[in-house]
Short mmCIF file of C-alpha atoms and ligand atoms in Angstrom, two decimals:
data_model
loop_
_atom_site.label_atom_id
_atom_site.label_comp_id
_atom_site.label_asym_id
_atom_site.label_seq_id
_atom_site.Cartn_x
_atom_site.Cartn_y
_atom_site.Cartn_z
CA MET A 1219 -6.94 17.14 21.10
CA GLN A 1220 -6.42 19.11 17.90
CA ARG A 1221 -7.62 22.33 19.55
CA ASP A 1222 -5.05 21.98 22.34
CA ILE A 1223 -2.28 21.90 19.75
CA LEU A 1224 -3.45 25.16 18.21
CA GLU A 1225 -3.77 26.79 21.62
CA ASP A 1226 -0.23 25.76 22.45
CA VAL A 1227 0.96 27.13 19.10
CA ASP A 1228 -0.69 30.44 19.91
CA ARG A 1229 0.90 30.58 23.37
CA PHE A 1230 4.27 29.71 21.87
CA CYS A 1231 3.96 32.48 19.28
CA LYS A 1232 2.95 35.06 21.89
CA GLU A 1233 5.88 34.21 24.15
CA LEU A 1234 8.32 34.08 21.25
CA ARG A 1235 7.34 37.40 19.65
CA PRO A 1236 9.16 39.89 21.91
CA ILE A 1237 12.28 37.72 21.85
CA GLU A 1238 12.09 37.45 18.07
CA ASP A 1239 11.59 41.22 17.73
CA LEU A 1240 14.84 41.87 19.56
CA ALA A 1241 16.79 39.07 17.89
CA TYR A 1242 15.70 40.34 14.47
CA LEU A 1243 16.91 43.88 15.19
CA GLU A 1244 20.21 42.52 16.49
CA ARG A 1245 20.39 40.08 13.54
CA LYS A 1246 21.08 37.26 15.99
CA HIS A 1247 19.95 33.67 16.04
CA ASN A 1248 16.81 33.33 18.19
CA ASP A 1249 18.13 30.95 20.84
CA MET A 1250 14.71 30.66 22.50
CA LEU A 1251 12.99 29.16 19.45
CA ILE A 1252 13.79 25.54 20.31
CA PRO A 1253 13.41 25.82 24.12
CA LEU A 1254 9.99 27.45 23.72
CA ALA A 1255 8.89 24.99 21.05
CA LYS A 1256 9.88 22.26 23.52
CA LYS A 1257 8.06 23.97 26.37
CA TYR A 1258 4.82 23.96 24.37
CA ASN A 1259 5.45 20.47 23.02
CA LEU A 1260 5.45 21.54 19.38
CA LEU A 1261 8.38 19.62 17.99
CA GLY A 1262 6.40 16.48 17.29
CA MET A 1263 3.11 18.00 16.22
CA ILE A 1264 2.41 15.55 13.39
CA VAL A 1265 4.24 12.55 14.86
CA PRO A 1266 2.04 9.59 15.92
CA LYS A 1267 1.36 9.30 19.64
CA ASP A 1268 3.16 5.92 19.72
CA TYR A 1269 6.34 7.83 18.95
CA GLY A 1270 5.72 10.60 21.44
CA GLY A 1271 4.03 13.08 19.13
CA ARG A 1272 0.65 14.81 19.13
CA GLU A 1273 -0.79 13.40 15.91
CA ALA A 1274 -1.97 16.70 14.44
CA SER A 1275 -4.20 16.19 11.41
CA ASN A 1276 -3.12 17.78 8.13
CA LEU A 1277 -5.61 20.58 8.70
CA THR A 1278 -4.50 21.24 12.27
CA TYR A 1279 -0.88 21.29 11.22
CA VAL A 1280 -1.62 23.69 8.36
CA LYS A 1281 -3.48 25.97 10.77
CA ALA A 1282 -0.51 25.76 13.13
CA LEU A 1283 1.82 26.81 10.32
CA GLU A 1284 -0.50 29.66 9.41
CA ARG A 1285 -0.24 30.92 13.00
CA ILE A 1286 3.52 30.39 13.11
CA GLY A 1287 3.82 32.19 9.74
CA MET A 1288 2.51 35.34 11.44
CA GLU A 1289 5.80 35.39 13.37
CA GLY A 1290 7.79 35.35 10.13
CA SER A 1291 8.98 33.04 7.41
CA GLY A 1292 12.23 32.32 9.24
CA ILE A 1293 10.47 30.81 12.24
CA ARG A 1294 8.12 28.89 9.99
CA SER A 1295 11.07 27.57 7.91
CA PHE A 1296 12.49 25.95 11.01
CA PHE A 1297 9.28 23.93 11.42
CA SER A 1298 8.99 23.24 7.70
CA VAL A 1299 12.32 21.48 7.70
CA HIS A 1300 12.18 19.72 11.06
CA THR A 1301 8.56 18.59 10.72
CA SER A 1302 7.15 18.84 7.18
CA LEU A 1303 10.24 17.50 5.47
CA ALA A 1304 12.25 15.37 7.91
CA GLN A 1305 9.72 13.96 10.39
CA ARG A 1306 7.18 13.33 7.65
CA LEU A 1307 9.81 11.34 5.70
CA LEU A 1308 10.77 9.34 8.77
CA MET A 1309 7.10 8.55 9.37
CA ARG A 1310 6.65 7.39 5.79
CA TYR A 1311 9.97 5.75 4.99
CA GLY A 1312 11.73 5.17 8.31
CA SER A 1313 12.39 1.65 9.57
CA GLU A 1314 11.13 0.77 13.06
CA GLU A 1315 14.65 1.19 14.36
CA GLN A 1316 15.02 4.62 12.71
CA LYS A 1317 11.72 5.70 14.22
CA GLU A 1318 12.96 4.69 17.67
CA ARG A 1319 16.35 6.33 17.24
CA TYR A 1320 15.35 9.48 15.40
CA LEU A 1321 11.60 10.11 15.26
CA LYS A 1322 10.98 9.66 18.99
CA PRO A 1323 13.77 11.98 20.19
CA SER A 1324 12.90 14.50 17.47
CA ALA A 1325 9.29 14.62 18.73
CA ARG A 1326 10.63 15.48 22.20
CA GLY A 1327 12.89 18.11 20.67
CA ASP A 1328 16.02 16.21 21.65
CA LYS A 1329 17.03 15.83 18.01
CA ILE A 1330 16.58 18.67 15.54
CA PHE A 1331 16.50 17.88 11.84
CA ALA A 1332 17.63 19.39 8.56
CA PHE A 1333 16.96 18.27 4.99
CA ALA A 1334 19.73 18.58 2.44
CA LEU A 1335 19.08 18.30 -1.27
CA THR A 1336 20.56 21.52 -2.70
CA GLU A 1337 24.22 21.83 -3.71
CA PRO A 1338 26.33 24.59 -5.22
CA ASP A 1339 25.82 23.06 -8.69
CA ALA A 1340 22.37 21.55 -8.20
CA GLY A 1341 19.47 23.77 -7.15
CA SER A 1342 16.40 23.77 -9.38
CA ASN A 1343 17.64 20.52 -10.86
CA PRO A 1344 18.70 18.24 -7.99
CA LEU A 1345 19.56 15.54 -10.55
CA GLU A 1346 22.72 17.50 -11.27
CA MET A 1347 23.96 16.83 -7.75
CA ARG A 1348 27.59 15.82 -7.23
CA SER A 1349 27.40 14.30 -3.76
CA ILE A 1350 28.18 10.64 -4.11
CA TYR A 1351 28.05 7.55 -1.98
CA LYS A 1352 29.71 4.20 -2.34
CA GLU A 1353 29.56 0.98 -0.36
CA ASP A 1354 32.35 0.80 2.21
CA GLU A 1355 34.21 -2.22 3.54
CA ASP A 1356 32.05 -2.34 6.73
CA GLY A 1357 28.86 -2.99 4.80
CA GLY A 1358 27.72 0.62 5.15
CA TYR A 1359 28.27 3.63 2.90
CA MET A 1360 30.76 6.43 2.48
CA LEU A 1361 29.52 9.89 1.50
CA ASN A 1362 31.39 12.77 -0.11
CA GLY A 1363 29.94 16.08 -1.24
CA THR A 1364 28.81 19.59 -0.36
CA LYS A 1365 25.31 20.78 0.49
CA TYR A 1366 24.56 24.47 0.70
CA LEU A 1367 21.69 26.83 1.51
CA ILE A 1368 20.39 24.34 4.04
CA THR A 1369 17.93 25.47 6.71
CA ASN A 1370 18.95 24.32 10.24
CA ALA A 1371 22.28 23.08 8.81
CA THR A 1372 24.44 24.17 11.72
CA ILE A 1373 21.96 23.50 14.53
CA ALA A 1374 20.69 20.10 13.38
CA ASP A 1375 21.54 16.92 15.25
CA ALA A 1376 20.65 14.83 12.23
CA ILE A 1377 20.25 15.59 8.53
CA ILE A 1378 18.48 13.77 5.74
CA VAL A 1379 21.03 13.87 2.94
CA PHE A 1380 20.59 12.90 -0.69
CA ALA A 1381 23.46 11.53 -2.78
CA ARG A 1382 24.03 9.58 -5.99
CA HIS A 1383 25.82 6.28 -6.35
CA ASN A 1384 29.40 6.71 -7.56
CA ALA A 1385 29.13 3.97 -10.19
CA ASN A 1386 25.55 4.59 -11.27
CA SER A 1387 24.69 8.25 -11.29
CA MET A 1388 20.99 7.57 -11.88
CA ARG A 1389 20.76 5.89 -8.47
CA MET A 1390 19.98 8.51 -5.83
CA SER A 1391 19.51 7.48 -2.22
CA ALA A 1392 18.56 9.19 1.03
CA PHE A 1393 20.54 8.81 4.26
CA ILE A 1394 20.10 9.95 7.84
CA ILE A 1395 23.38 11.34 9.06
CA ASP A 1396 24.34 12.35 12.60
CA THR A 1397 26.14 15.65 12.83
CA ASP A 1398 28.29 14.65 15.82
CA ARG A 1399 30.33 12.12 13.85
CA GLU A 1400 33.59 12.53 12.00
CA GLY A 1401 33.59 13.58 8.37
CA ILE A 1402 31.24 16.58 8.44
CA GLU A 1403 32.16 20.25 8.54
CA ARG A 1404 29.46 22.88 8.87
CA GLU A 1405 29.37 26.62 8.35
CA PRO A 1406 26.57 29.16 8.83
CA LEU A 1407 25.56 31.56 6.07
CA ILE A 1408 25.96 34.95 7.72
CA ALA A 1409 25.65 37.36 4.82
CA LYS A 1410 22.00 36.74 4.04
CA MET A 1411 19.26 39.16 3.10
CA GLY A 1412 16.57 38.01 5.54
CA THR A 1413 15.56 35.42 8.16
CA PRO A 1414 18.50 36.46 10.40
CA THR A 1415 17.08 34.76 13.48
CA THR A 1416 17.04 31.24 12.07
CA ASP A 1417 19.81 29.10 10.70
CA THR A 1418 20.87 28.66 7.08
CA GLY A 1419 24.19 27.03 6.33
CA MET A 1420 26.30 24.66 4.33
CA PHE A 1421 28.21 21.50 5.09
CA GLU A 1422 30.80 19.31 3.53
CA LEU A 1423 30.97 15.56 3.85
CA LYS A 1424 34.44 14.11 3.47
CA GLY A 1425 34.64 10.35 3.74
CA TYR A 1426 31.58 10.42 6.02
CA LYS A 1427 30.68 6.86 7.04
CA VAL A 1428 26.99 6.00 7.26
CA PRO A 1429 25.89 2.68 8.73
CA LYS A 1430 23.60 0.65 6.50
CA ALA A 1431 20.85 1.07 9.10
CA ASN A 1432 20.76 4.79 8.25
CA LEU A 1433 19.69 4.37 4.65
CA LEU A 1434 16.23 5.97 4.47
CA GLY A 1435 13.86 3.95 2.32
CA LYS A 1436 15.33 1.61 -0.25
CA GLU A 1437 18.57 2.17 -2.07
CA GLY A 1438 17.86 4.04 -5.31
CA GLU A 1439 14.60 5.46 -3.98
CA GLY A 1440 16.08 8.87 -3.16
CA TRP A 1441 14.60 10.89 -6.00
CA ARG A 1442 11.10 9.64 -5.29
CA ILE A 1443 11.58 10.39 -1.58
CA ALA A 1444 12.85 13.91 -2.31
CA LYS A 1445 9.95 14.70 -4.64
CA GLU A 1446 7.39 13.47 -2.12
CA ALA A 1447 9.04 15.51 0.62
CA LEU A 1448 8.74 18.63 -1.50
CA ILE A 1449 4.96 18.25 -1.62
CA ASP A 1450 4.82 18.55 2.17
CA GLY A 1451 7.50 21.22 2.21
CA ARG A 1452 5.69 23.39 -0.33
CA LEU A 1453 2.42 23.10 1.53
CA SER A 1454 4.16 24.29 4.68
CA VAL A 1455 5.63 27.32 2.88
CA ALA A 1456 2.22 28.21 1.44
CA ALA A 1457 0.52 27.86 4.84
CA GLY A 1458 3.18 30.03 6.48
CA CYS A 1459 2.60 32.69 3.84
CA VAL A 1460 -1.11 32.77 4.70
CA GLY A 1461 -0.08 33.65 8.26
CA SER A 1462 2.38 36.27 7.09
CA ILE A 1463 -0.37 37.92 5.02
CA LYS A 1464 -2.68 37.86 8.05
CA ASP A 1465 -0.07 39.61 10.15
CA CYS A 1466 0.45 42.24 7.44
CA PHE A 1467 -3.30 42.72 7.26
CA ILE A 1468 -3.66 43.23 11.02
CA GLU A 1469 -0.72 45.63 11.10
CA ALA A 1470 -1.93 47.59 8.05
CA ILE A 1471 -5.42 48.06 9.47
CA ARG A 1472 -4.15 49.06 12.88
CA TYR A 1473 -1.75 51.61 11.46
CA ALA A 1474 -4.14 52.99 8.83
CA ARG A 1475 -6.75 53.67 11.50
CA ALA A 1476 -4.28 55.36 13.84
CA ARG A 1477 -2.19 57.46 11.46
CA VAL A 1478 -3.68 60.85 10.64
CA GLN A 1479 -2.74 62.86 7.57
CA TYR A 1480 -4.73 65.62 5.84
CA GLY A 1481 -6.88 65.82 8.95
CA LYS A 1482 -8.19 62.25 8.91
CA PRO A 1483 -7.00 58.70 9.47
CA ILE A 1484 -5.19 57.52 6.36
CA ALA A 1485 -7.65 54.55 6.34
CA LYS A 1486 -10.19 57.07 5.04
CA HIS A 1487 -8.10 57.83 1.95
CA GLN A 1488 -9.38 55.75 -0.92
CA LEU A 1489 -5.99 54.75 -2.31
CA VAL A 1490 -5.02 53.40 1.10
CA GLN A 1491 -8.28 51.44 1.12
CA GLU A 1492 -7.23 49.90 -2.18
CA HIS A 1493 -4.14 48.46 -0.47
CA ILE A 1494 -6.29 47.12 2.38
CA ALA A 1495 -8.69 45.49 -0.09
CA MET A 1496 -5.84 43.88 -2.04
CA ILE A 1497 -4.17 42.53 1.13
CA ARG A 1498 -7.54 41.06 2.08
CA LEU A 1499 -7.76 39.37 -1.33
CA ASP A 1500 -4.21 38.07 -0.96
CA TYR A 1501 -5.33 36.50 2.30
CA THR A 1502 -8.67 34.98 1.31
CA ALA A 1503 -7.43 33.61 -2.01
CA SER A 1504 -4.23 32.12 -0.56
CA ARG A 1505 -6.04 30.63 2.40
CA SER A 1506 -8.64 28.99 0.14
CA MET A 1507 -5.96 27.52 -2.10
CA VAL A 1508 -3.98 26.24 0.88
CA ARG A 1509 -7.07 24.64 2.40
CA HIS A 1510 -7.90 23.00 -0.94
CA ALA A 1511 -4.34 21.70 -1.24
CA THR A 1512 -4.61 20.34 2.32
CA LEU A 1513 -7.73 18.42 1.31
CA MET A 1514 -5.91 16.98 -1.71
CA LYS A 1515 -3.06 15.94 0.55
CA ASP A 1516 -5.51 14.32 2.94
CA ARG A 1517 -6.92 12.28 0.06
CA TRP A 1518 -3.45 11.17 -0.94
CA ASP A 1519 -2.48 10.30 2.64
CA LYS A 1520 -5.44 7.95 2.83
CA ASP A 1521 -3.90 5.91 0.00
CA VAL A 1522 -0.24 6.82 -0.44
CA ASP A 1523 0.26 4.34 -3.28
CA ASP A 1524 -2.45 5.93 -5.41
CA GLU A 1525 -0.47 7.78 -8.10
CA ALA A 1526 -3.49 9.80 -9.30
CA ARG A 1527 -4.10 11.14 -5.80
CA LYS A 1528 -0.44 11.93 -5.42
CA ARG A 1529 -0.43 13.88 -8.72
CA ALA A 1530 -3.55 15.79 -7.66
CA ALA A 1531 -1.96 16.70 -4.33
CA ASP A 1532 1.31 17.65 -6.04
CA MET A 1533 -0.47 20.01 -8.45
CA ALA A 1534 -2.78 21.57 -5.84
CA VAL A 1535 0.17 22.16 -3.54
CA ALA A 1536 2.33 23.64 -6.34
CA GLU A 1537 -0.49 26.03 -7.27
CA ALA A 1538 -1.11 27.03 -3.66
CA LYS A 1539 2.59 27.58 -3.05
CA LEU A 1540 3.15 29.66 -6.18
CA PHE A 1541 0.10 31.79 -5.45
CA ALA A 1542 0.60 32.23 -1.71
CA VAL A 1543 4.28 33.18 -1.85
CA ASN A 1544 3.57 35.93 -4.37
CA ALA A 1545 0.48 37.07 -2.48
CA ALA A 1546 2.56 37.24 0.72
CA TYR A 1547 5.20 39.34 -1.00
CA ASP A 1548 2.49 41.65 -2.37
CA ALA A 1549 0.74 41.92 1.01
CA ALA A 1550 3.97 42.82 2.79
CA ASP A 1551 4.80 45.40 0.13
CA ARG A 1552 1.35 47.01 0.43
CA ALA A 1553 1.46 46.98 4.23
CA LEU A 1554 4.88 48.61 4.09
CA GLN A 1555 3.49 51.29 1.77
CA ILE A 1556 0.71 52.03 4.25
CA PHE A 1557 3.34 52.53 6.96
CA GLY A 1558 5.10 55.08 4.73
CA GLY A 1559 8.64 55.94 5.84
CA ARG A 1560 8.25 53.98 9.06
CA GLY A 1561 7.49 50.93 6.96
CA TRP A 1562 11.01 50.96 5.64
CA SER A 1563 12.34 50.24 9.14
CA TYR A 1564 12.76 46.79 10.65
CA LEU A 1565 11.21 48.23 13.81
CA TYR A 1566 7.89 47.52 12.09
CA ARG A 1567 6.68 44.13 10.99
CA PRO A 1568 5.90 44.72 7.28
CA ALA A 1569 9.56 45.31 6.35
CA ARG A 1570 10.54 42.03 7.98
CA HIS A 1571 7.79 40.14 6.23
CA LEU A 1572 8.74 41.70 2.90
CA VAL A 1573 12.36 40.64 3.15
CA ASP A 1574 11.65 37.22 4.63
CA ASN A 1575 8.83 36.37 2.23
CA ARG A 1576 11.14 37.04 -0.69
CA VAL A 1577 12.95 33.78 -0.12
CA CYS A 1578 9.68 31.84 -0.26
CA ARG A 1579 9.68 32.57 -4.00
CA ILE A 1580 13.01 30.77 -4.28
CA TYR A 1581 13.09 27.72 -2.04
CA GLU A 1582 11.03 24.54 -2.38
CA GLY A 1583 10.67 25.28 -6.10
CA THR A 1584 11.31 28.72 -7.57
CA ASP A 1585 8.42 30.68 -9.10
CA GLU A 1586 9.71 29.77 -12.55
CA ILE A 1587 10.01 26.04 -11.86
CA LEU A 1588 6.52 25.91 -10.36
CA LYS A 1589 5.03 27.76 -13.34
CA LEU A 1590 6.62 25.20 -15.67
CA LYS A 1591 5.43 22.36 -13.46
CA ILE A 1592 1.85 23.65 -13.41
CA ALA A 1593 1.82 24.32 -17.17
CA SER A 1594 3.12 20.87 -18.07
CA GLY A 1595 0.69 19.37 -15.58
CA VAL A 1596 -2.09 20.95 -17.59
CA LEU A 1597 -0.64 20.49 -21.08
CA GLY A 1598 0.77 16.99 -20.65
CA LYS A 1599 4.18 15.39 -20.25
CA GLU A 1600 5.24 16.01 -23.84
CA TYR A 1601 5.15 19.77 -23.12
CA ARG A 1602 7.48 19.50 -20.15
CA ALA A 1603 9.97 22.39 -20.35
CA TYR A 1604 12.47 20.61 -18.10
CA GLN A 1605 13.12 16.99 -17.20
C1 LIG B 2543 17.15 30.71 2.88
C2 LIG B 2543 17.18 29.44 2.06
C3 LIG B 2543 16.92 28.24 2.69
C4 LIG B 2543 16.98 27.04 1.97
N1 LIG B 2543 16.80 25.85 2.62
C5 LIG B 2543 17.00 24.68 1.95
C6 LIG B 2543 16.96 23.42 2.65
O1 LIG B 2543 16.69 23.37 3.85
N2 LIG B 2543 17.23 22.29 1.95
C7 LIG B 2543 17.56 22.32 0.62
O2 LIG B 2543 17.81 21.25 0.06
N3 LIG B 2543 17.60 23.48 -0.07
C8 LIG B 2543 17.33 24.67 0.56
N4 LIG B 2543 17.42 25.87 -0.12
C9 LIG B 2543 17.81 25.87 -1.52
C10 LIG B 2543 16.68 26.20 -2.48
O3 LIG B 2543 15.76 25.15 -2.54
C11 LIG B 2543 17.33 26.55 -3.84
O4 LIG B 2543 17.96 27.81 -3.68
C12 LIG B 2543 16.32 26.60 -4.97
O5 LIG B 2543 15.86 25.31 -5.27
C13 LIG B 2543 16.89 27.23 -6.25
O6 LIG B 2543 18.12 26.67 -6.57
P1 LIG B 2543 19.38 27.63 -6.88
O7 LIG B 2543 19.50 28.59 -5.76
O8 LIG B 2543 20.54 26.77 -7.17
O9 LIG B 2543 18.96 28.44 -8.17
P2 LIG B 2543 19.12 27.94 -9.69
O10 LIG B 2543 18.54 26.59 -9.85
O11 LIG B 2543 20.51 28.17 -10.13
O12 LIG B 2543 18.15 28.98 -10.44
C14 LIG B 2543 18.56 30.33 -10.72
C15 LIG B 2543 17.41 30.97 -11.52
O13 LIG B 2543 17.23 30.27 -12.75
C16 LIG B 2543 15.87 29.85 -12.87
N5 LIG B 2543 15.82 28.56 -13.56
C17 LIG B 2543 16.55 27.43 -13.33
N6 LIG B 2543 16.19 26.44 -14.15
C18 LIG B 2543 15.19 26.95 -14.94
C19 LIG B 2543 14.36 26.41 -15.97
N7 LIG B 2543 14.48 25.14 -16.40
N8 LIG B 2543 13.46 27.24 -16.54
C20 LIG B 2543 13.30 28.52 -16.11
N9 LIG B 2543 14.02 29.08 -15.12
C21 LIG B 2543 14.95 28.29 -14.54
C22 LIG B 2543 15.38 29.73 -11.44
O14 LIG B 2543 13.97 29.79 -11.37
C23 LIG B 2543 16.07 30.91 -10.80
O15 LIG B 2543 15.33 32.08 -11.04
C24 LIG B 2543 17.30 27.08 0.58
C25 LIG B 2543 17.51 28.30 -0.06
C26 LIG B 2543 17.46 29.48 0.66
C27 LIG B 2543 17.75 30.79 -0.05
#
């Protein structure tokens, strides 16, 4: 039942919160995230029942991400990568054997996923990537390259990696790699501004051998696969931001009612009310855009080969993501302002949301790239500012 999933998500969030609060202050990885997600059976939310999942609809999953987003963008990022990017790709492009070997255990939480497109020299433009693959003598492939700024990089059991063919740089392919094999070295990113409780890292592949059975989709289909994944990924970021705004809203109202200055609750001061009104607008507008984008994605899912539906979903999701990430940053900033000096401390939730929401304006398409994408979507291909 869809409602059961959302109830489990809520229970998960409530049990996780005090642990997350402490981990955040100690700037430590939240080691209970995966065990609790397993306990509430949330690691295969969207996966079909035949593969051990719970078959959440797009709307249920978006609502789940909204709830998870209340706990912070770091926690939500974990799900974005494991579920929205990796599991969704396996569901769409995985062979039956890959679904048995990877999708099923991932739905149980026995395999955690990462998704690796970005490289030191290829961020906004993944086509500048340097990771390469070539056919090896065993009929499989050999991969070499470096991926960085990868969510779940050092905790993942398997990673979807994108690389270009060594002899034909236009041919990009996607591979599923196991992290317990030879040829991969991983390193966490410690010195980061926010999301301290979840993993971001880099890894290097040196002569990493991938069996042919681990090619995801067809050879040369990598760029298409990556672009499709980003539609789901962006929707997940936008949905998480709706939750973050909601949490800021709840916190701001609670504090503004309780805090007394000049002989009355600060909620009675009109300039404080302006912040409350604007956070409310951030919430309602973002939520509406995310729900609309979810509908567009639903339409596309009903006919995945329909290019017009895919374009419509791509645009609606890009708009929702661009709007919601900025609204979430604004909402956290306003909530922090309402908390005054206390707001500047990580002991209170707005500061954490502010810092953690900042990265949402960078990953899965920076603000600038999404603006250009939306503008060229409206103006037409010939106005595209980047290729
Ligand atoms: C915490 C975190 C987690 C991440 N997780 C993942 C992950 O799991 N998997 C993954 O593959 N990647 C991940 N990323 C990488 C992320 O997607 C990239 O950082 C992002 O795409 C931007 O790339 P870049 O950092 O190389 O910036 P650059 O591409 O170098 O951009 C730098 C600046 O230039 C601007 N710019 C670039 N090109 C243009 C243009 N044509 N017009 C106008 N402005 C432009 C950008 O908007 C930006 O402001 C993560 C990043 C972070 C910070």
